[in-house]
CSV table of C-alpha atoms and ligand atoms in Angstrom, one decimal:
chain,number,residue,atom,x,y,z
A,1,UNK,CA,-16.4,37.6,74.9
A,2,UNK,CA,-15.0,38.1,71.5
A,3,UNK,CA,-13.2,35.2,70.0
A,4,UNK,CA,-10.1,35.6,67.3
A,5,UNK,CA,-8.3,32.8,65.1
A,6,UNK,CA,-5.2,31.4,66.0
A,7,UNK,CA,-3.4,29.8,63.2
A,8,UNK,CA,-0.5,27.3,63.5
A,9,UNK,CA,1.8,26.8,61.3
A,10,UNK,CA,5.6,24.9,61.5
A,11,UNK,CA,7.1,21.8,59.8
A,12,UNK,CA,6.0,18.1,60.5
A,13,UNK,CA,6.5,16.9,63.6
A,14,UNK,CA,7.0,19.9,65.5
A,15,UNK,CA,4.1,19.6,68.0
A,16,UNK,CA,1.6,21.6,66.1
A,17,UNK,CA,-1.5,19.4,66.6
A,18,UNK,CA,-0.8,18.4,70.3
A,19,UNK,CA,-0.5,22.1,71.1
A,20,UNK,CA,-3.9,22.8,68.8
A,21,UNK,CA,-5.6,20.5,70.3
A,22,UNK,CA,-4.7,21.8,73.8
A,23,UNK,CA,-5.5,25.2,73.4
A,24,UNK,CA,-8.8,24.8,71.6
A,25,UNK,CA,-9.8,22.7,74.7
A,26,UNK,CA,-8.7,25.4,76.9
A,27,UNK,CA,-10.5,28.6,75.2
A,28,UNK,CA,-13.2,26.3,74.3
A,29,UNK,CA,-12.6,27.3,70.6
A,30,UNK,CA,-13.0,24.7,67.6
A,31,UNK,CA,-9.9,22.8,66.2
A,32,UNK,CA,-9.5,22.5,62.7
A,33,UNK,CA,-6.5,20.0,61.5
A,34,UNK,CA,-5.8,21.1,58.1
A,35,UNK,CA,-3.6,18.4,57.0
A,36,UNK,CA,-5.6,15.7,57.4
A,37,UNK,CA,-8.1,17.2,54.9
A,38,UNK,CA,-4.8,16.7,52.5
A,39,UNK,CA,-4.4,13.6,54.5
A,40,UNK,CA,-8.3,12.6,53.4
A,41,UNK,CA,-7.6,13.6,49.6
A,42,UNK,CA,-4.3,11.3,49.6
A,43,UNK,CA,-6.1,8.3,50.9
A,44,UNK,CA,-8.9,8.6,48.7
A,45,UNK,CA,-6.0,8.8,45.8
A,46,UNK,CA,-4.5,5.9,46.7
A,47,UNK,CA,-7.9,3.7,46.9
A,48,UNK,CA,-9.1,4.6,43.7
A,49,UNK,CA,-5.3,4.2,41.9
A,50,UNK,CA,-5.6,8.1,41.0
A,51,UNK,CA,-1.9,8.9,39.5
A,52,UNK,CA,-1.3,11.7,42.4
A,53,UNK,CA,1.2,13.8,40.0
A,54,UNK,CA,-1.9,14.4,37.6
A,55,UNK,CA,-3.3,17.8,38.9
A,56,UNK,CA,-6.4,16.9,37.2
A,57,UNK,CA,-7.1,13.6,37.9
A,58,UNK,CA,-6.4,14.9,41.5
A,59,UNK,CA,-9.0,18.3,41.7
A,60,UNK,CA,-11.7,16.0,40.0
A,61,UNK,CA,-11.5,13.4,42.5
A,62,UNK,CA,-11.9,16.3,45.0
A,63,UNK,CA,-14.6,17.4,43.5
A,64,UNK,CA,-16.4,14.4,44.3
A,65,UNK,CA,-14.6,13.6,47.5
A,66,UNK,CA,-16.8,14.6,50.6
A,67,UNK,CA,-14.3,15.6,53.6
A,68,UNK,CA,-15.9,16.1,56.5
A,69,UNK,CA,-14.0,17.1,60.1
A,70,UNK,CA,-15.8,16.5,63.0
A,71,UNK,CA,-14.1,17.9,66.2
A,72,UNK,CA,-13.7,16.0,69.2
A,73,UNK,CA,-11.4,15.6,72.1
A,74,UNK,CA,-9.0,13.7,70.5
A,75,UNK,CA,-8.9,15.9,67.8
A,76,UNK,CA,-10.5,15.5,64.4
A,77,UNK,CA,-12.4,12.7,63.2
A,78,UNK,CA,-12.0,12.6,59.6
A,79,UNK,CA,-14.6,10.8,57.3
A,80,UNK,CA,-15.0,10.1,52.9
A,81,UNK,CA,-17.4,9.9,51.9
A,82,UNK,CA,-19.1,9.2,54.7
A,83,UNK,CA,-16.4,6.6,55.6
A,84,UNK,CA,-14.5,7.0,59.0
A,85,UNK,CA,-10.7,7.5,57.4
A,86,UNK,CA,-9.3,8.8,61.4
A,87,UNK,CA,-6.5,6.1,61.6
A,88,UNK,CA,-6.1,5.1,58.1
A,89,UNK,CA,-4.9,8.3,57.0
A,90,UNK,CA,-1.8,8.3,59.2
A,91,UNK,CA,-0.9,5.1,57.6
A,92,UNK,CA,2.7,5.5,55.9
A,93,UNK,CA,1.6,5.3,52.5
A,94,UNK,CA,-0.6,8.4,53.1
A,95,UNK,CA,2.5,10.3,54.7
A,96,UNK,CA,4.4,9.4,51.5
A,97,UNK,CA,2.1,10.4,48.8
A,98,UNK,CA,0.7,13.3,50.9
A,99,UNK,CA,3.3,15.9,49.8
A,100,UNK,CA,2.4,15.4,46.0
A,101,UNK,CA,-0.9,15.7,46.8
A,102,UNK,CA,-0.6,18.9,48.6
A,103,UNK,CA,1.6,20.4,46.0
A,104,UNK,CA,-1.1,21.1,43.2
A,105,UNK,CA,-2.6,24.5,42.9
A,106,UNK,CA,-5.8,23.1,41.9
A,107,UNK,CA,-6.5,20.9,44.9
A,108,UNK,CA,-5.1,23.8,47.5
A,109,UNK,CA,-7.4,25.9,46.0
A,110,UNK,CA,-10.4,24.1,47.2
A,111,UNK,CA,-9.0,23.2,50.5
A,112,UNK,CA,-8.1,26.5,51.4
A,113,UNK,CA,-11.6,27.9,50.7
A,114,UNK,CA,-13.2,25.3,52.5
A,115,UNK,CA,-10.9,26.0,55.6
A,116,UNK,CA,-11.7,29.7,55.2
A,117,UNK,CA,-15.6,28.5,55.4
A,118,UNK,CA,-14.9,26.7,58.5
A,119,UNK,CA,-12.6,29.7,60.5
A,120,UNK,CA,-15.7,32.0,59.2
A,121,UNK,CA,-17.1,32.6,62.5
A,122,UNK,CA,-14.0,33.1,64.5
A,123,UNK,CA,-13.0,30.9,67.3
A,124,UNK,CA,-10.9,28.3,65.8
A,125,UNK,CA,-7.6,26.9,65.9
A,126,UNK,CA,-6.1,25.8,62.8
A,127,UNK,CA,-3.1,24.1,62.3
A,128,UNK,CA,-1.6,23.6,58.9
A,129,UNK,CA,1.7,24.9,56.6
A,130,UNK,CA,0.0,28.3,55.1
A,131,UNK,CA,-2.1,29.4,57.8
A,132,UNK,CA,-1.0,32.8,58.5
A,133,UNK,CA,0.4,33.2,55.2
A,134,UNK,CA,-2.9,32.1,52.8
A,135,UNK,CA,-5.6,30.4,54.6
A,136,UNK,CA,-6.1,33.4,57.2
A,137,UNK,CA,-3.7,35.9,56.9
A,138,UNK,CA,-5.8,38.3,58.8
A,139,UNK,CA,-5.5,36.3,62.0
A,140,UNK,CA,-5.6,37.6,65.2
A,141,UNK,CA,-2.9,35.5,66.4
A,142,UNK,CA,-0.3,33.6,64.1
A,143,UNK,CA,2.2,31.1,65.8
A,144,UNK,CA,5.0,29.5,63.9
A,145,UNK,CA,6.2,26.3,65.5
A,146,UNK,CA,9.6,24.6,65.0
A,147,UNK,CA,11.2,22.1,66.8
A,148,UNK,CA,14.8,20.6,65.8
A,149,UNK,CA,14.6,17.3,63.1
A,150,UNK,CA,15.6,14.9,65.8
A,151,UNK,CA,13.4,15.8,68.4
A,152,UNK,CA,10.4,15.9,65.8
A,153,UNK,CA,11.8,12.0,64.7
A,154,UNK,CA,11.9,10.7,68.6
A,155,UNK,CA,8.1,12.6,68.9
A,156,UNK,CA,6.4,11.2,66.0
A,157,UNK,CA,8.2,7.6,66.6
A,158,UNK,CA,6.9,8.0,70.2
A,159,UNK,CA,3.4,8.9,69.1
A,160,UNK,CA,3.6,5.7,66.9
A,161,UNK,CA,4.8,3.4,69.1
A,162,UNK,CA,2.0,4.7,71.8
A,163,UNK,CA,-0.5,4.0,69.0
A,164,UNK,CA,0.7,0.6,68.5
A,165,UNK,CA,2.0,1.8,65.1
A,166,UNK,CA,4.3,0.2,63.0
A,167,UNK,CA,7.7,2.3,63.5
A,168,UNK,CA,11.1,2.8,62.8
A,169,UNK,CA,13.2,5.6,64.2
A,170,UNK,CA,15.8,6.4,61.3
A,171,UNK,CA,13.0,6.3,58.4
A,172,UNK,CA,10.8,8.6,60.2
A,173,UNK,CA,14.1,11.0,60.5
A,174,UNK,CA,14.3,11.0,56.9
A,175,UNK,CA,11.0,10.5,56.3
A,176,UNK,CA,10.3,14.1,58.0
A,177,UNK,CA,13.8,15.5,56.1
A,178,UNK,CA,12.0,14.6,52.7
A,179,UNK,CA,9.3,16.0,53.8
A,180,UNK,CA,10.7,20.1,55.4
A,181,UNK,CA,12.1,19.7,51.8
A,182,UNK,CA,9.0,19.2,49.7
A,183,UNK,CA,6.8,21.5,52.0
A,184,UNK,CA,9.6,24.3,51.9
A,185,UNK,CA,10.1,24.3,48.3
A,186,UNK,CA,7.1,23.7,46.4
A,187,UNK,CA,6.2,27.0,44.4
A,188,UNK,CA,2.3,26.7,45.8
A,189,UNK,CA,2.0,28.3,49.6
A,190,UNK,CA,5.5,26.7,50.7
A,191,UNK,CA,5.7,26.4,53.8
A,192,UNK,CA,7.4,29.9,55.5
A,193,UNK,CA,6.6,31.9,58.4
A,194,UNK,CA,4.4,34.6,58.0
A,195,UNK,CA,6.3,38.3,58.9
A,196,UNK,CA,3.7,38.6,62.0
A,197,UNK,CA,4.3,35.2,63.4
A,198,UNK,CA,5.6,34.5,66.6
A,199,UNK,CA,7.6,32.0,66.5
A,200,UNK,CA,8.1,29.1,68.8
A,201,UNK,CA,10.6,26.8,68.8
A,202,UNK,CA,9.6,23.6,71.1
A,203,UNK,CA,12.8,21.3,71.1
A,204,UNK,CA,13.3,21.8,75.0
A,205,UNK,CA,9.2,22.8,76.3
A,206,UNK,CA,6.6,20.2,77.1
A,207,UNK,CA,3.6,20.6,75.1
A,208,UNK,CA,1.9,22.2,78.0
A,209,UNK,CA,4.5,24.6,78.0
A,210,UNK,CA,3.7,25.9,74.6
A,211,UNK,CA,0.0,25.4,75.1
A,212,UNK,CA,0.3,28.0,78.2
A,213,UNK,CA,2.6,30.6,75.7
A,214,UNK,CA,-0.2,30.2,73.5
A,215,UNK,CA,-2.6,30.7,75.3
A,216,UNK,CA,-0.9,33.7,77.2
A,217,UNK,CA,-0.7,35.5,73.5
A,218,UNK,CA,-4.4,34.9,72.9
A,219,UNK,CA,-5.6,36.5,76.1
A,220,UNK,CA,-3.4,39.4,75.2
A,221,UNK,CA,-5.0,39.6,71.6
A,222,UNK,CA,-8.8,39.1,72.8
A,223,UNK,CA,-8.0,41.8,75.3
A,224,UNK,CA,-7.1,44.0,72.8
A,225,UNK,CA,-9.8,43.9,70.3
B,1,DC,O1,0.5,18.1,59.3
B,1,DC,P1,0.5,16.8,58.5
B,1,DC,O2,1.7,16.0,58.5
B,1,DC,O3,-0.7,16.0,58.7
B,1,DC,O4,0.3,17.3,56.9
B,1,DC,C1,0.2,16.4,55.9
B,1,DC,C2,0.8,17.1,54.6
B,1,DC,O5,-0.1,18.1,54.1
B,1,DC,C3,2.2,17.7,54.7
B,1,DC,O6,3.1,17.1,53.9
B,1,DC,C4,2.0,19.2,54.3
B,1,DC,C5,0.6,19.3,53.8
B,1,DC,N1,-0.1,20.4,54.3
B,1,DC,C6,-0.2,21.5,53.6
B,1,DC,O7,0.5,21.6,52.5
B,1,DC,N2,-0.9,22.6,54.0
B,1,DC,C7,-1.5,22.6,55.1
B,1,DC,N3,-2.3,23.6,55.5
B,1,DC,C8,-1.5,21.4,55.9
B,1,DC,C9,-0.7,20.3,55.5
Protein backbone atom coordinates (compact mmCIF):
# COMPACT_ATOMS: atom_id res chain seq x y z
CA UNK A 1 0.00 0.00 0.00
CA UNK A 2 1.13 3.57 -0.48
CA UNK A 3 2.24 5.32 2.56
CA UNK A 4 1.91 9.42 3.06
CA UNK A 5 3.54 11.77 5.81
CA UNK A 6 1.65 12.88 8.63
CA UNK A 7 3.09 15.90 10.23
CA UNK A 8 2.22 17.14 13.79
CA UNK A 9 2.41 20.19 14.87
CA UNK A 10 0.76 22.22 18.20
CA UNK A 11 2.36 23.97 21.28
CA UNK A 12 4.25 22.11 24.17
CA UNK A 13 2.39 19.95 26.04
CA UNK A 14 -0.48 19.40 23.99
CA UNK A 15 -0.14 15.61 23.44
CA UNK A 16 1.66 15.67 20.20
CA UNK A 17 4.27 12.84 20.92
CA UNK A 18 1.82 10.45 22.74
CA UNK A 19 -0.46 10.74 19.85
CA UNK A 20 2.76 10.27 17.28
CA UNK A 21 3.88 7.64 18.86
CA UNK A 22 0.49 5.95 18.80
CA UNK A 23 -0.32 6.30 15.31
CA UNK A 24 3.08 5.27 13.95
CA UNK A 25 2.54 2.04 15.95
CA UNK A 26 -0.69 1.62 14.47
CA UNK A 27 0.15 2.18 10.53
CA UNK A 28 3.37 0.73 11.26
CA UNK A 29 5.02 3.94 9.88
CA UNK A 30 8.35 5.47 11.45
CA UNK A 31 8.14 8.24 14.21
CA UNK A 32 10.38 10.99 13.98
CA UNK A 33 10.40 13.46 17.23
CA UNK A 34 11.76 16.58 15.92
CA UNK A 35 12.25 18.37 19.12
CA UNK A 36 14.39 16.31 20.67
CA UNK A 37 16.88 16.75 17.77
CA UNK A 38 16.69 20.64 19.17
CA UNK A 39 16.55 18.90 22.49
CA UNK A 40 20.11 16.95 21.45
CA UNK A 41 21.65 20.38 20.22
CA UNK A 42 20.69 22.15 23.58
CA UNK A 43 22.23 19.49 25.78
CA UNK A 44 25.25 19.34 23.85
CA UNK A 45 25.24 23.41 24.38
CA UNK A 46 25.04 23.21 27.80
CA UNK A 47 27.99 20.54 28.25
CA UNK A 48 30.40 22.15 26.33
CA UNK A 49 29.44 25.96 28.04
CA UNK A 50 28.51 27.11 24.24
CA UNK A 51 26.82 30.71 24.89
CA UNK A 52 23.39 29.42 23.24
CA UNK A 53 22.53 33.23 22.03
CA UNK A 54 25.64 33.05 19.69
CA UNK A 55 24.24 31.73 16.34
CA UNK A 56 27.64 30.80 15.41
CA UNK A 57 29.10 29.24 18.21
CA UNK A 58 25.72 27.29 18.01
CA UNK A 59 25.62 26.04 13.93
CA UNK A 60 29.45 25.08 14.53
CA UNK A 61 28.80 22.99 17.34
CA UNK A 62 26.11 21.34 15.10
CA UNK A 63 28.29 20.81 12.67
CA UNK A 64 30.28 18.55 14.69
CA UNK A 65 27.36 17.27 16.74
CA UNK A 66 26.19 13.72 15.50
CA UNK A 67 22.31 13.40 16.29
CA UNK A 68 21.17 10.24 15.65
CA UNK A 69 17.26 9.03 16.34
CA UNK A 70 16.70 5.66 16.59
CA UNK A 71 12.91 4.61 16.74
CA UNK A 72 11.57 2.34 19.14
CA UNK A 73 8.43 1.75 21.03
CA UNK A 74 8.84 4.10 23.42
CA UNK A 75 9.60 6.51 21.05
CA UNK A 76 12.95 7.89 20.07
CA UNK A 77 16.12 7.11 21.50
CA UNK A 78 18.30 9.98 21.04
CA UNK A 79 22.22 9.64 21.02
CA UNK A 80 25.59 12.48 20.73
CA UNK A 81 27.82 11.60 19.68
CA UNK A 82 27.39 8.29 20.00
CA UNK A 83 26.25 9.02 23.68
CA UNK A 84 22.73 7.85 24.82
CA UNK A 85 21.19 11.57 25.69
CA UNK A 86 17.08 9.81 25.90
CA UNK A 87 16.43 11.02 29.49
CA UNK A 88 18.96 13.73 29.89
CA UNK A 89 17.58 15.84 27.41
CA UNK A 90 14.17 16.23 29.12
CA UNK A 91 16.08 17.53 32.07
CA UNK A 92 14.85 21.19 32.99
CA UNK A 93 17.80 22.91 32.05
CA UNK A 94 17.40 21.59 28.50
CA UNK A 95 13.57 22.74 28.45
CA UNK A 96 14.95 26.23 29.45
CA UNK A 97 17.68 26.78 27.08
CA UNK A 98 15.89 24.87 24.27
CA UNK A 99 13.82 27.76 22.96
CA UNK A 100 17.09 29.90 22.26
CA UNK A 101 18.48 27.23 20.71
CA UNK A 102 15.70 26.64 18.38
CA UNK A 103 15.36 30.16 17.48
CA UNK A 104 18.61 30.59 15.21
CA UNK A 105 18.24 30.40 11.49
CA UNK A 106 21.44 28.71 11.15
CA UNK A 107 20.87 25.79 13.33
CA UNK A 108 17.05 25.25 11.87
CA UNK A 109 18.50 25.15 8.70
CA UNK A 110 20.30 22.02 9.24
CA UNK A 111 17.70 20.36 11.34
CA UNK A 112 15.12 20.88 8.97
CA UNK A 113 17.15 19.30 6.01
CA UNK A 114 18.08 16.51 8.02
CA UNK A 115 14.35 15.83 8.91
CA UNK A 116 13.40 16.22 5.28
CA UNK A 117 16.27 13.36 4.70
CA UNK A 118 14.61 11.22 7.16
CA UNK A 119 10.57 11.75 5.84
CA UNK A 120 12.26 11.01 2.23
CA UNK A 121 10.76 7.83 1.73
CA UNK A 122 7.27 8.50 3.06
CA UNK A 123 5.77 6.77 5.90
CA UNK A 124 6.68 8.75 8.85
CA UNK A 125 5.17 10.58 11.52
CA UNK A 126 6.78 13.69 12.55
CA UNK A 127 5.98 15.76 15.25
CA UNK A 128 7.47 19.18 15.76
CA UNK A 129 6.40 23.21 15.53
CA UNK A 130 6.93 23.74 11.54
CA UNK A 131 5.95 20.57 10.13
CA UNK A 132 3.35 21.43 7.78
CA UNK A 133 4.46 24.84 7.40
CA UNK A 134 8.57 24.24 6.55
CA UNK A 135 9.80 20.79 7.20
CA UNK A 136 7.09 19.04 4.81
CA UNK A 137 4.65 21.33 3.55
CA UNK A 138 3.68 18.89 0.91
CA UNK A 139 2.29 16.42 3.45
CA UNK A 140 -0.36 14.23 2.86
CA UNK A 141 -1.87 14.81 6.13
CA UNK A 142 -1.09 17.94 8.42
CA UNK A 143 -2.65 17.87 12.01
CA UNK A 144 -2.45 20.85 14.33
CA UNK A 145 -2.78 19.87 17.97
CA UNK A 146 -3.83 22.26 20.86
CA UNK A 147 -4.91 21.58 24.10
CA UNK A 148 -5.77 24.40 26.74
CA UNK A 149 -2.44 25.75 29.03
CA UNK A 150 -3.73 24.06 32.16
CA UNK A 151 -4.51 20.83 30.87
CA UNK A 152 -1.01 20.72 28.95
CA UNK A 153 0.58 21.79 32.79
CA UNK A 154 -1.47 18.83 34.73
CA UNK A 155 -0.20 16.41 31.47
CA UNK A 156 3.36 17.19 31.46
CA UNK A 157 3.48 17.34 35.55
CA UNK A 158 1.77 13.87 35.30
CA UNK A 159 4.23 12.51 32.76
CA UNK A 160 6.97 13.78 35.25
CA UNK A 161 5.77 12.53 38.25
CA UNK A 162 5.21 8.97 36.33
CA UNK A 163 8.84 9.23 35.35
CA UNK A 164 9.95 9.87 38.75
CA UNK A 165 10.86 13.35 37.68
CA UNK A 166 11.51 16.15 39.72
CA UNK A 167 8.12 18.43 39.36
CA UNK A 168 6.30 21.28 40.25
CA UNK A 169 2.82 22.07 38.96
CA UNK A 170 2.88 26.01 38.86
CA UNK A 171 6.46 26.25 37.23
CA UNK A 172 5.62 23.89 34.54
CA UNK A 173 2.39 26.26 33.93
CA UNK A 174 4.58 29.06 33.31
CA UNK A 175 7.23 27.23 32.20
CA UNK A 176 4.99 26.07 29.08
CA UNK A 177 3.45 29.97 28.98
CA UNK A 178 7.18 31.12 28.37
CA UNK A 179 7.50 28.88 26.11
CA UNK A 180 3.80 29.22 23.46
CA UNK A 181 5.40 32.78 23.76
CA UNK A 182 9.01 32.15 22.46
CA UNK A 183 7.77 29.44 19.85
CA UNK A 184 4.91 31.82 18.65
CA UNK A 185 6.93 34.75 18.17
CA UNK A 186 10.25 34.10 17.03
CA UNK A 187 10.73 35.55 13.40
CA UNK A 188 12.39 31.86 12.21
CA UNK A 189 9.37 29.15 11.37
CA UNK A 190 7.16 30.37 14.54
CA UNK A 191 5.12 28.20 15.46
CA UNK A 192 1.45 28.67 13.43
CA UNK A 193 -0.86 26.32 11.87
CA UNK A 194 -0.41 25.60 8.42
CA UNK A 195 -3.86 26.84 6.20
CA UNK A 196 -4.39 22.91 5.31
CA UNK A 197 -4.16 21.72 8.85
CA UNK A 198 -6.72 20.11 10.67
CA UNK A 199 -6.86 21.11 13.72
CA UNK A 200 -7.35 19.27 16.91
CA UNK A 201 -7.86 20.53 20.01
CA UNK A 202 -7.38 17.68 22.81
CA UNK A 203 -8.31 19.38 26.27
CA UNK A 204 -11.41 16.90 26.78
CA UNK A 205 -10.14 13.36 24.38
CA UNK A 206 -7.92 10.67 25.63
CA UNK A 207 -4.99 10.31 23.62
CA UNK A 208 -6.52 7.22 22.03
CA UNK A 209 -9.16 9.36 20.99
CA UNK A 210 -7.02 11.52 18.91
CA UNK A 211 -4.84 8.71 17.89
CA UNK A 212 -8.24 7.00 16.34
CA UNK A 213 -9.17 10.76 14.53
CA UNK A 214 -5.79 10.44 13.25
CA UNK A 215 -5.70 7.69 12.05
CA UNK A 216 -9.32 7.96 10.56
CA UNK A 217 -7.87 11.11 8.34
CA UNK A 218 -4.87 8.93 7.17
CA UNK A 219 -7.00 6.06 5.81
CA UNK A 220 -8.99 8.71 4.01
CA UNK A 221 -5.80 10.31 2.54
CA UNK A 222 -4.01 6.86 1.55
CA UNK A 223 -7.30 6.01 -0.03
CA UNK A 224 -7.17 8.81 -2.03
CA UNK A 225 -3.86 8.76 -3.62
O1 LIG B 1 8.40 19.39 21.55
P1 LIG B 1 9.53 19.73 22.52
O2 LIG B 1 9.08 20.40 23.77
O3 LIG B 1 10.44 18.58 22.79
O4 LIG B 1 10.39 20.82 21.69
C1 LIG B 1 11.53 21.41 22.23
C2 LIG B 1 11.72 22.82 21.67
O5 LIG B 1 12.15 22.76 20.31
C3 LIG B 1 10.50 23.73 21.72
O6 LIG B 1 10.78 24.88 22.52
C4 LIG B 1 10.26 24.18 20.32
C5 LIG B 1 11.41 23.67 19.52
N1 LIG B 1 11.01 22.99 18.31
C6 LIG B 1 11.02 23.70 17.14
O7 LIG B 1 11.30 24.89 17.16
N2 LIG B 1 10.72 23.09 15.98
C7 LIG B 1 10.38 21.80 15.94
N3 LIG B 1 10.10 21.21 14.77
C8 LIG B 1 10.35 21.04 17.15
C9 LIG B 1 10.65 21.68 18.32
Amino acid sequence: MDKINIAIDGPAGAGKSTVAKMVAARLSYVYIDTGAMYRALAWRALQSHTDILDEASLTSLLQETEIEMVPGVNGNKVYVNNREVTEDIRSSEVTASVSAVSAHAGVRQKMVTTQQQLASRKGAVLDGRDIGTVVLPDAELKIFLTASVEERARRRHLENVEKGRESELQRILEDIEQRDLKDSTRKESPLKKAHDAVEIDSTNLSSEEVAAKICGLATERIQGL
